[in-house]
Amino acid sequence: GHIVRNWKVRWFVLLQDKLLYYKIEGGKKEPSPKGRILLDGCTITCPCLEYENRPLLIKLKTKTNTDYFLECCSREERDSWALDITGAIHAGHPVQVQELHRMKNSFKLLENISLHHIVERMFDSSTGIKLTRNLEQGNRYKETFTGSALVDWLISNSFAVSRFEAITLASMLMEENFIRPVGARSTEATRYSDLSEQFLDDSTALYMFAESSNKNISSKEQLQFNISELSGTIVKQGFLVKQGHKRKNWKVRKFVLRADPAFLHYYDPTKEENRPVGGFSLRGCLVSALEDNGVPAGVKGNVQGNLFKIITKNDIHYYIQASSKAERTQWIEAIKPLT
């Protein structure tokens, strides 16, 4: 928000020369847009690292110097939006658009890799990455490592087979807010507004664990606690509307589905901290679609349809609305194999 600096869920529509955004009520967008961003003369920054706990941001700066910060629900979605918005900004320059597509296609998400597991290994006292003190331009940094040292460590621990793959993986660690740049060399690299690599395979570029600078999160102990259920591979994520357990009201939540271990967590997209507000193990759960002709028992308030229900092994009932029947089916099909 521009006046009250809070975060709100909005439905975005990209047109040829503008980006419209709409309020969402009861899981559906209102007919008239809440606002618009004119793309002529805009510059785009992706990834945007100005908010430490929000690694999936896109920043748009208009030609009148108004800043818009937009958060996506996954890295793939963020990059897709950034590519399409950049294409609209440079619609009259097909060569630039072609280059953007080439860069996006060259940046592949490595399969079957848990970033939480990598960070856990990085913290290991015997086999983890070596942390050193560094002095740069009069500033002393504790417990840092260089970009080239991280690339070497990822390859030596078989997380990557080439320096290109290791740089890709290190970029993901930075974009997901596990590590952060410190010092002029690495920080400057994050300020480019194109979609090229932000991480430097360089012995003069310094990085550190993001948690070590966040007083709200204890370092390794807090990470180890979260790993027990947040270490799984992300299978699916997106925004759904969930009914509350006490007030029975409906609120938009960002859901993240993980496997090995199988958990479903949900986040409040209006909160600054990037931590789940709830979640549960999927082992022993039952998931099913609910018919739209009639409101089932236990469901109250503004029901738009496309409902499905998850019953945990402790007999806790979760009622969730998707934006379409197709989306509901996709979520159910993704959840079922993990129960």
CSV table of C-alpha atoms in Angstrom, one decimal:
chain,number,residue,atom,x,y,z
A,1,GLY,CA,0.0,0.0,0.0
A,2,HIS,CA,1.1,3.6,-0.7
A,3,ILE,CA,-0.5,5.3,2.4
A,4,VAL,CA,-0.6,2.4,4.9
A,5,ARG,CA,2.4,0.3,4.2
A,6,ASN,CA,0.7,-3.0,4.7
A,7,TRP,CA,0.4,-5.9,2.2
A,8,LYS,CA,-2.9,-6.9,0.6
A,9,VAL,CA,-3.9,-9.6,-1.9
A,10,ARG,CA,-4.8,-8.1,-5.3
A,11,TRP,CA,-5.9,-9.7,-8.6
A,12,PHE,CA,-3.6,-8.4,-11.4
A,13,VAL,CA,-4.4,-8.1,-15.1
A,14,LEU,CA,-1.6,-7.2,-17.5
A,15,LEU,CA,-2.6,-5.2,-20.6
A,16,GLN,CA,-0.4,-4.0,-23.4
A,17,ASP,CA,0.4,-0.6,-21.7
A,18,LYS,CA,-0.7,-0.9,-18.1
A,19,LEU,CA,-1.1,-3.3,-15.1
A,20,LEU,CA,-4.5,-3.2,-13.5
A,21,TYR,CA,-5.2,-4.5,-10.0
A,22,TYR,CA,-8.5,-5.4,-8.3
A,23,LYS,CA,-9.7,-6.0,-4.8
A,24,ILE,CA,-10.8,-9.6,-3.9
A,25,GLU,CA,-14.0,-10.2,-2.0
A,26,GLY,CA,-15.0,-13.7,-1.1
A,27,GLY,CA,-12.4,-15.2,-3.4
A,28,LYS,CA,-13.6,-13.2,-6.5
A,29,LYS,CA,-12.3,-9.9,-7.9
A,30,GLU,CA,-14.5,-6.8,-7.9
A,31,PRO,CA,-15.6,-5.6,-11.4
A,32,SER,CA,-13.8,-2.3,-11.3
A,33,PRO,CA,-10.0,-2.0,-10.8
A,34,LYS,CA,-8.7,-0.6,-7.6
A,35,GLY,CA,-5.8,1.0,-9.4
A,36,ARG,CA,-3.5,0.9,-12.4
A,37,ILE,CA,0.3,1.1,-13.1
A,38,LEU,CA,1.2,2.7,-16.4
A,39,LEU,CA,4.1,0.8,-17.9
A,40,ASP,CA,5.4,3.5,-20.3
A,41,GLY,CA,8.8,4.5,-18.9
A,42,CYS,CA,8.7,1.9,-16.1
A,43,THR,CA,11.8,0.1,-14.9
A,44,ILE,CA,11.6,-3.3,-13.3
A,45,THR,CA,13.8,-5.0,-10.7
A,46,CYS,CA,13.6,-8.7,-10.3
A,47,PRO,CA,14.5,-10.1,-7.9
A,48,CYS,CA,14.0,-7.2,-5.5
A,49,LEU,CA,15.8,-7.7,-2.2
A,50,GLU,CA,14.7,-4.5,-0.4
A,51,TYR,CA,12.4,-6.5,2.0
A,52,GLU,CA,14.5,-9.2,3.8
A,53,ASN,CA,11.6,-11.4,4.7
A,54,ARG,CA,9.9,-11.2,1.2
A,55,PRO,CA,12.3,-12.8,-1.3
A,56,LEU,CA,9.7,-13.2,-4.1
A,57,LEU,CA,9.2,-9.5,-4.9
A,58,ILE,CA,9.1,-7.5,-8.2
A,59,LYS,CA,9.7,-3.8,-8.0
A,60,LEU,CA,8.2,-1.4,-10.5
A,61,LYS,CA,9.3,2.2,-10.7
A,62,THR,CA,7.2,4.5,-12.8
A,63,LYS,CA,8.6,7.4,-14.8
A,64,THR,CA,7.1,9.6,-12.1
A,65,ASN,CA,9.3,7.8,-9.6
A,66,THR,CA,6.5,5.9,-7.8
A,67,ASP,CA,7.6,2.5,-6.5
A,68,TYR,CA,5.3,-0.5,-6.5
A,69,PHE,CA,6.3,-3.7,-4.7
A,70,LEU,CA,4.5,-6.9,-5.9
A,71,GLU,CA,4.9,-10.2,-4.2
A,72,CYS,CA,4.3,-13.5,-6.0
A,73,CYS,CA,3.7,-16.9,-4.4
A,74,SER,CA,6.5,-18.8,-6.1
A,75,ARG,CA,9.8,-18.2,-7.8
A,76,GLU,CA,8.5,-19.5,-11.1
A,77,GLU,CA,5.5,-17.2,-11.0
A,78,ARG,CA,7.6,-14.2,-10.1
A,79,ASP,CA,10.0,-14.8,-13.0
A,80,SER,CA,7.0,-15.4,-15.4
A,81,TRP,CA,5.3,-12.1,-14.3
A,82,ALA,CA,8.6,-10.2,-14.6
A,83,LEU,CA,9.2,-11.5,-18.0
A,84,ASP,CA,5.8,-10.6,-19.3
A,85,ILE,CA,5.8,-7.2,-17.7
A,86,THR,CA,9.2,-6.5,-19.1
A,87,GLY,CA,8.0,-7.6,-22.5
A,88,ALA,CA,5.1,-5.1,-22.2
A,89,ILE,CA,7.5,-2.3,-21.2
A,90,HIS,CA,9.7,-3.1,-24.2
A,91,ALA,CA,6.9,-4.0,-26.6
A,92,GLY,CA,8.5,-1.9,-29.4
A,93,HIS,CA,11.9,-3.7,-29.0
A,94,PRO,CA,11.5,-7.3,-30.1
A,95,VAL,CA,15.2,-8.0,-29.8
A,96,GLN,CA,15.1,-7.2,-26.1
A,97,VAL,CA,12.1,-9.4,-25.5
A,98,GLN,CA,13.8,-12.3,-27.4
A,99,GLU,CA,16.9,-11.9,-25.1
A,100,LEU,CA,14.7,-12.0,-22.0
A,101,HIS,CA,13.1,-15.2,-23.1
A,102,ARG,CA,16.6,-16.7,-23.7
A,103,MET,CA,17.8,-15.7,-20.3
A,104,LYS,CA,14.7,-17.1,-18.6
A,105,ASN,CA,14.9,-20.4,-20.4
A,106,SER,CA,18.6,-20.7,-19.4
A,107,PHE,CA,17.8,-20.4,-15.7
A,108,LYS,CA,16.4,-23.8,-14.8
A,109,LEU,CA,15.1,-24.8,-11.3
A,110,LEU,CA,17.0,-27.8,-10.2
A,111,GLU,CA,14.8,-30.8,-9.4
A,112,ASN,CA,14.5,-32.7,-6.2
A,113,ILE,CA,16.6,-30.3,-4.1
A,114,SER,CA,15.5,-29.0,-0.8
A,115,LEU,CA,17.0,-25.6,0.0
A,116,HIS,CA,16.4,-26.1,3.7
A,117,HIS,CA,18.5,-29.3,3.5
A,118,ILE,CA,21.4,-27.4,1.8
A,119,VAL,CA,21.4,-24.7,4.5
A,120,GLU,CA,21.4,-27.4,7.2
A,121,ARG,CA,24.4,-28.9,5.6
A,122,MET,CA,26.1,-25.5,5.3
A,123,PHE,CA,25.7,-25.0,9.1
A,124,ASP,CA,27.4,-28.4,9.9
A,125,SER,CA,30.4,-27.7,12.1
A,126,SER,CA,32.6,-30.3,10.3
A,127,THR,CA,31.5,-30.4,6.7
A,128,GLY,CA,29.7,-27.1,6.4
A,129,ILE,CA,30.9,-24.0,4.6
A,130,LYS,CA,33.8,-22.2,6.3
A,131,LEU,CA,32.9,-18.8,7.8
A,132,THR,CA,35.5,-16.1,8.1
A,133,ARG,CA,35.8,-12.5,9.1
A,134,ASN,CA,36.3,-10.0,6.3
A,135,LEU,CA,37.2,-6.4,6.1
A,136,GLU,CA,35.9,-4.4,3.2
A,137,GLN,CA,36.2,-0.6,2.7
A,138,GLY,CA,36.6,-0.1,6.5
A,139,ASN,CA,33.6,-2.3,7.4
A,140,ARG,CA,34.3,-5.5,9.3
A,141,TYR,CA,31.9,-8.4,8.6
A,142,LYS,CA,31.7,-11.5,10.9
A,143,GLU,CA,30.9,-15.0,9.7
A,144,THR,CA,30.9,-14.4,5.9
A,145,PHE,CA,31.8,-16.5,2.9
A,146,THR,CA,32.7,-15.5,-0.6
A,147,GLY,CA,30.7,-16.2,-3.7
A,148,SER,CA,33.4,-18.5,-5.2
A,149,ALA,CA,33.7,-20.4,-1.9
A,150,LEU,CA,30.0,-21.2,-1.9
A,151,VAL,CA,30.1,-22.3,-5.5
A,152,ASP,CA,33.1,-24.6,-4.7
A,153,TRP,CA,31.3,-26.0,-1.6
A,154,LEU,CA,28.1,-26.8,-3.6
A,155,ILE,CA,30.1,-28.7,-6.2
A,156,SER,CA,32.3,-30.5,-3.7
A,157,ASN,CA,29.2,-31.6,-1.7
A,158,SER,CA,27.5,-32.9,-4.9
A,159,PHE,CA,24.6,-30.4,-4.9
A,160,ALA,CA,25.8,-29.2,-8.4
A,161,VAL,CA,27.9,-30.7,-11.1
A,162,SER,CA,29.1,-27.5,-12.8
A,163,ARG,CA,29.8,-23.9,-11.8
A,164,PHE,CA,26.7,-22.8,-13.8
A,165,GLU,CA,24.5,-25.1,-11.8
A,166,ALA,CA,26.1,-24.0,-8.5
A,167,ILE,CA,25.6,-20.3,-9.4
A,168,THR,CA,21.9,-21.1,-10.2
A,169,LEU,CA,21.5,-22.8,-6.8
A,170,ALA,CA,23.3,-20.1,-4.9
A,171,SER,CA,21.0,-17.5,-6.6
A,172,MET,CA,18.0,-19.5,-5.4
A,173,LEU,CA,19.4,-19.5,-1.8
A,174,MET,CA,19.7,-15.7,-2.0
A,175,GLU,CA,16.3,-15.2,-3.6
A,176,GLU,CA,14.6,-17.4,-1.0
A,177,ASN,CA,16.3,-15.3,1.8
A,178,PHE,CA,18.6,-18.0,3.2
A,179,ILE,CA,21.7,-16.0,2.4
A,180,ARG,CA,22.2,-12.3,1.7
A,181,PRO,CA,24.9,-10.1,0.1
A,182,VAL,CA,27.0,-7.9,2.3
A,183,GLY,CA,29.6,-5.3,1.2
A,184,ALA,CA,29.7,-3.2,-1.9
A,185,ARG,CA,30.7,-5.9,-4.5
A,186,SER,CA,27.9,-8.4,-3.9
A,187,THR,CA,25.2,-5.8,-3.0
A,188,GLU,CA,25.8,-3.8,-6.2
A,189,ALA,CA,25.1,-6.9,-8.3
A,190,THR,CA,21.6,-7.2,-6.9
A,191,ARG,CA,20.6,-3.7,-8.2
A,192,TYR,CA,20.5,-4.6,-11.9
A,193,SER,CA,17.0,-4.3,-13.3
A,194,ASP,CA,17.2,-7.2,-15.8
A,195,LEU,CA,16.7,-10.9,-15.3
A,196,SER,CA,20.3,-11.9,-15.4
A,197,GLU,CA,22.1,-13.7,-12.5
A,198,GLN,CA,22.3,-11.8,-9.3
A,199,PHE,CA,24.9,-14.0,-7.5
A,200,LEU,CA,28.6,-13.5,-8.1
A,201,ASP,CA,31.0,-16.4,-8.4
A,202,ASP,CA,33.8,-14.1,-7.2
A,203,SER,CA,36.4,-14.3,-4.4
A,204,THR,CA,35.7,-10.6,-3.5
A,205,ALA,CA,31.9,-10.9,-3.3
A,206,LEU,CA,30.8,-11.4,0.3
A,207,TYR,CA,27.7,-13.2,1.6
A,208,MET,CA,26.3,-14.3,4.9
A,209,PHE,CA,23.4,-16.3,6.4
A,210,ALA,CA,20.3,-14.1,6.4
A,211,GLU,CA,19.3,-15.4,9.9
A,212,SER,CA,22.5,-14.1,11.5
A,213,SER,CA,21.4,-10.5,10.9
A,214,ASN,CA,17.8,-11.0,11.9
A,215,LYS,CA,17.2,-10.5,15.6
A,216,ASN,CA,13.7,-11.9,15.4
A,217,ILE,CA,15.1,-15.3,14.3
A,218,SER,CA,17.6,-17.3,16.4
A,219,SER,CA,20.3,-18.7,14.2
A,220,LYS,CA,20.8,-22.5,13.8
A,221,GLU,CA,18.4,-23.5,16.6
A,222,GLN,CA,15.4,-21.8,15.0
A,223,LEU,CA,16.4,-23.2,11.6
A,224,GLN,CA,16.7,-26.7,12.9
A,225,PHE,CA,13.2,-26.4,14.4
A,226,ASN,CA,11.7,-25.2,11.1
A,227,ILE,CA,13.5,-27.9,9.1
A,228,SER,CA,11.5,-30.7,10.7
A,229,GLU,CA,8.4,-29.7,8.7
A,230,LEU,CA,9.6,-27.0,6.3
A,231,SER,CA,12.4,-28.9,4.7
A,232,GLY,CA,10.4,-30.8,2.1
A,233,THR,CA,10.4,-30.1,-1.6
A,234,ILE,CA,7.7,-27.6,-2.6
A,235,VAL,CA,5.2,-29.4,-4.8
A,236,LYS,CA,2.6,-26.7,-5.2
A,237,GLN,CA,1.8,-23.2,-3.9
A,238,GLY,CA,-0.7,-20.5,-4.5
A,239,PHE,CA,-3.5,-18.4,-3.0
A,240,LEU,CA,-6.7,-20.0,-1.7
A,241,VAL,CA,-9.5,-18.8,0.5
A,242,LYS,CA,-9.7,-20.6,3.9
A,243,GLN,CA,-12.4,-20.6,6.5
A,244,GLY,CA,-11.3,-19.7,10.1
A,245,HIS,CA,-11.8,-22.3,12.9
A,246,LYS,CA,-13.2,-19.8,15.5
A,247,ARG,CA,-15.0,-17.0,13.7
A,248,LYS,CA,-15.8,-19.0,10.6
A,249,ASN,CA,-14.9,-16.1,8.4
A,250,TRP,CA,-13.1,-16.5,5.0
A,251,LYS,CA,-9.6,-15.1,4.4
A,252,VAL,CA,-7.1,-15.3,1.6
A,253,ARG,CA,-4.1,-17.4,2.5
A,254,LYS,CA,-1.0,-18.4,0.6
A,255,PHE,CA,-0.8,-22.2,0.7
A,256,VAL,CA,2.5,-24.1,0.3
A,257,LEU,CA,2.4,-27.9,-0.2
A,258,ARG,CA,5.6,-29.8,0.6
A,259,ALA,CA,6.6,-33.5,0.2
A,260,ASP,CA,9.2,-35.5,2.2
A,261,PRO,CA,7.9,-34.8,4.7
A,262,ALA,CA,4.4,-34.1,3.5
A,263,PHE,CA,3.0,-30.9,5.1
A,264,LEU,CA,0.5,-28.2,4.0
A,265,HIS,CA,1.3,-24.7,5.5
A,266,TYR,CA,-0.6,-21.5,5.0
A,267,TYR,CA,0.6,-17.9,5.3
A,268,ASP,CA,-1.0,-14.5,5.9
A,269,PRO,CA,0.0,-12.4,2.8
A,270,THR,CA,-0.7,-9.2,4.7
A,271,LYS,CA,2.0,-9.9,7.3
A,272,GLU,CA,5.6,-8.8,7.1
A,273,GLU,CA,7.2,-11.9,8.5
A,274,ASN,CA,7.5,-14.8,6.1
A,275,ARG,CA,6.3,-17.5,8.5
A,276,PRO,CA,3.3,-19.8,8.4
A,277,VAL,CA,0.3,-18.9,10.5
A,278,GLY,CA,-0.8,-22.5,10.4
A,279,GLY,CA,-0.1,-25.9,8.9
A,280,PHE,CA,-0.5,-29.7,9.4
A,281,SER,CA,1.0,-33.0,8.4
A,282,LEU,CA,-0.8,-34.7,5.5
A,283,ARG,CA,-0.2,-38.2,6.7
A,284,GLY,CA,-3.5,-39.9,7.3
A,285,CYS,CA,-5.5,-37.0,5.9
A,286,LEU,CA,-8.6,-37.2,3.8
A,287,VAL,CA,-9.2,-34.7,1.0
A,288,SER,CA,-12.3,-34.4,-1.1
A,289,ALA,CA,-14.3,-31.9,-3.3
A,290,LEU,CA,-17.6,-30.5,-2.0
A,291,GLU,CA,-20.6,-30.2,-4.2
A,292,ASP,CA,-21.6,-26.6,-5.0
A,293,ASN,CA,-25.4,-27.2,-4.8
A,294,GLY,CA,-25.9,-26.4,-1.1
A,295,VAL,CA,-23.6,-25.4,1.7
A,296,PRO,CA,-22.4,-28.4,3.7
A,297,ALA,CA,-22.6,-28.5,7.5
A,298,GLY,CA,-19.7,-26.6,9.2
A,299,VAL,CA,-19.4,-24.0,6.4
A,300,LYS,CA,-20.7,-20.5,7.0
A,301,GLY,CA,-20.4,-17.1,5.5
A,302,ASN,CA,-19.7,-16.0,1.9
A,303,VAL,CA,-19.3,-19.2,0.0
A,304,GLN,CA,-18.5,-18.7,-3.7
A,305,GLY,CA,-18.2,-22.4,-4.6
A,306,ASN,CA,-15.3,-24.6,-5.7
A,307,LEU,CA,-15.0,-25.9,-2.2
A,308,PHE,CA,-12.9,-28.8,-0.9
A,309,LYS,CA,-12.3,-30.2,2.5
A,310,ILE,CA,-9.3,-31.7,4.3
A,311,ILE,CA,-9.8,-33.8,7.4
A,312,THR,CA,-6.6,-34.5,9.4
A,313,LYS,CA,-5.9,-37.7,11.3
A,314,ASN,CA,-6.8,-35.8,14.4
A,315,ASP,CA,-10.3,-35.1,12.9
A,316,ILE,CA,-9.7,-31.4,12.3
A,317,HIS,CA,-11.7,-30.1,9.4
A,318,TYR,CA,-10.3,-27.5,7.0
A,319,TYR,CA,-12.7,-25.9,4.4
A,320,ILE,CA,-11.0,-24.2,1.5
A,321,GLN,CA,-12.2,-22.4,-1.6
A,322,ALA,CA,-10.4,-22.4,-4.9
A,323,SER,CA,-10.9,-19.8,-7.7
A,324,SER,CA,-12.1,-22.4,-10.2
A,325,LYS,CA,-13.1,-26.0,-10.4
A,326,ALA,CA,-9.9,-26.7,-12.4
A,327,GLU,CA,-7.8,-25.2,-9.6
A,328,ARG,CA,-9.6,-27.2,-7.0
A,329,THR,CA,-9.0,-30.4,-8.9
A,330,GLN,CA,-5.3,-29.5,-9.3
A,331,TRP,CA,-4.9,-29.0,-5.5
A,332,ILE,CA,-6.8,-32.2,-4.7
A,333,GLU,CA,-4.7,-34.2,-7.1
A,334,ALA,CA,-1.5,-32.7,-5.7
A,335,ILE,CA,-2.5,-33.4,-2.1
A,336,LYS,CA,-3.9,-37.0,-2.4
A,337,PRO,CA,-0.6,-38.8,-3.1
A,338,LEU,CA,0.9,-37.3,0.0
A,339,THR,CA,-1.7,-38.5,2.4
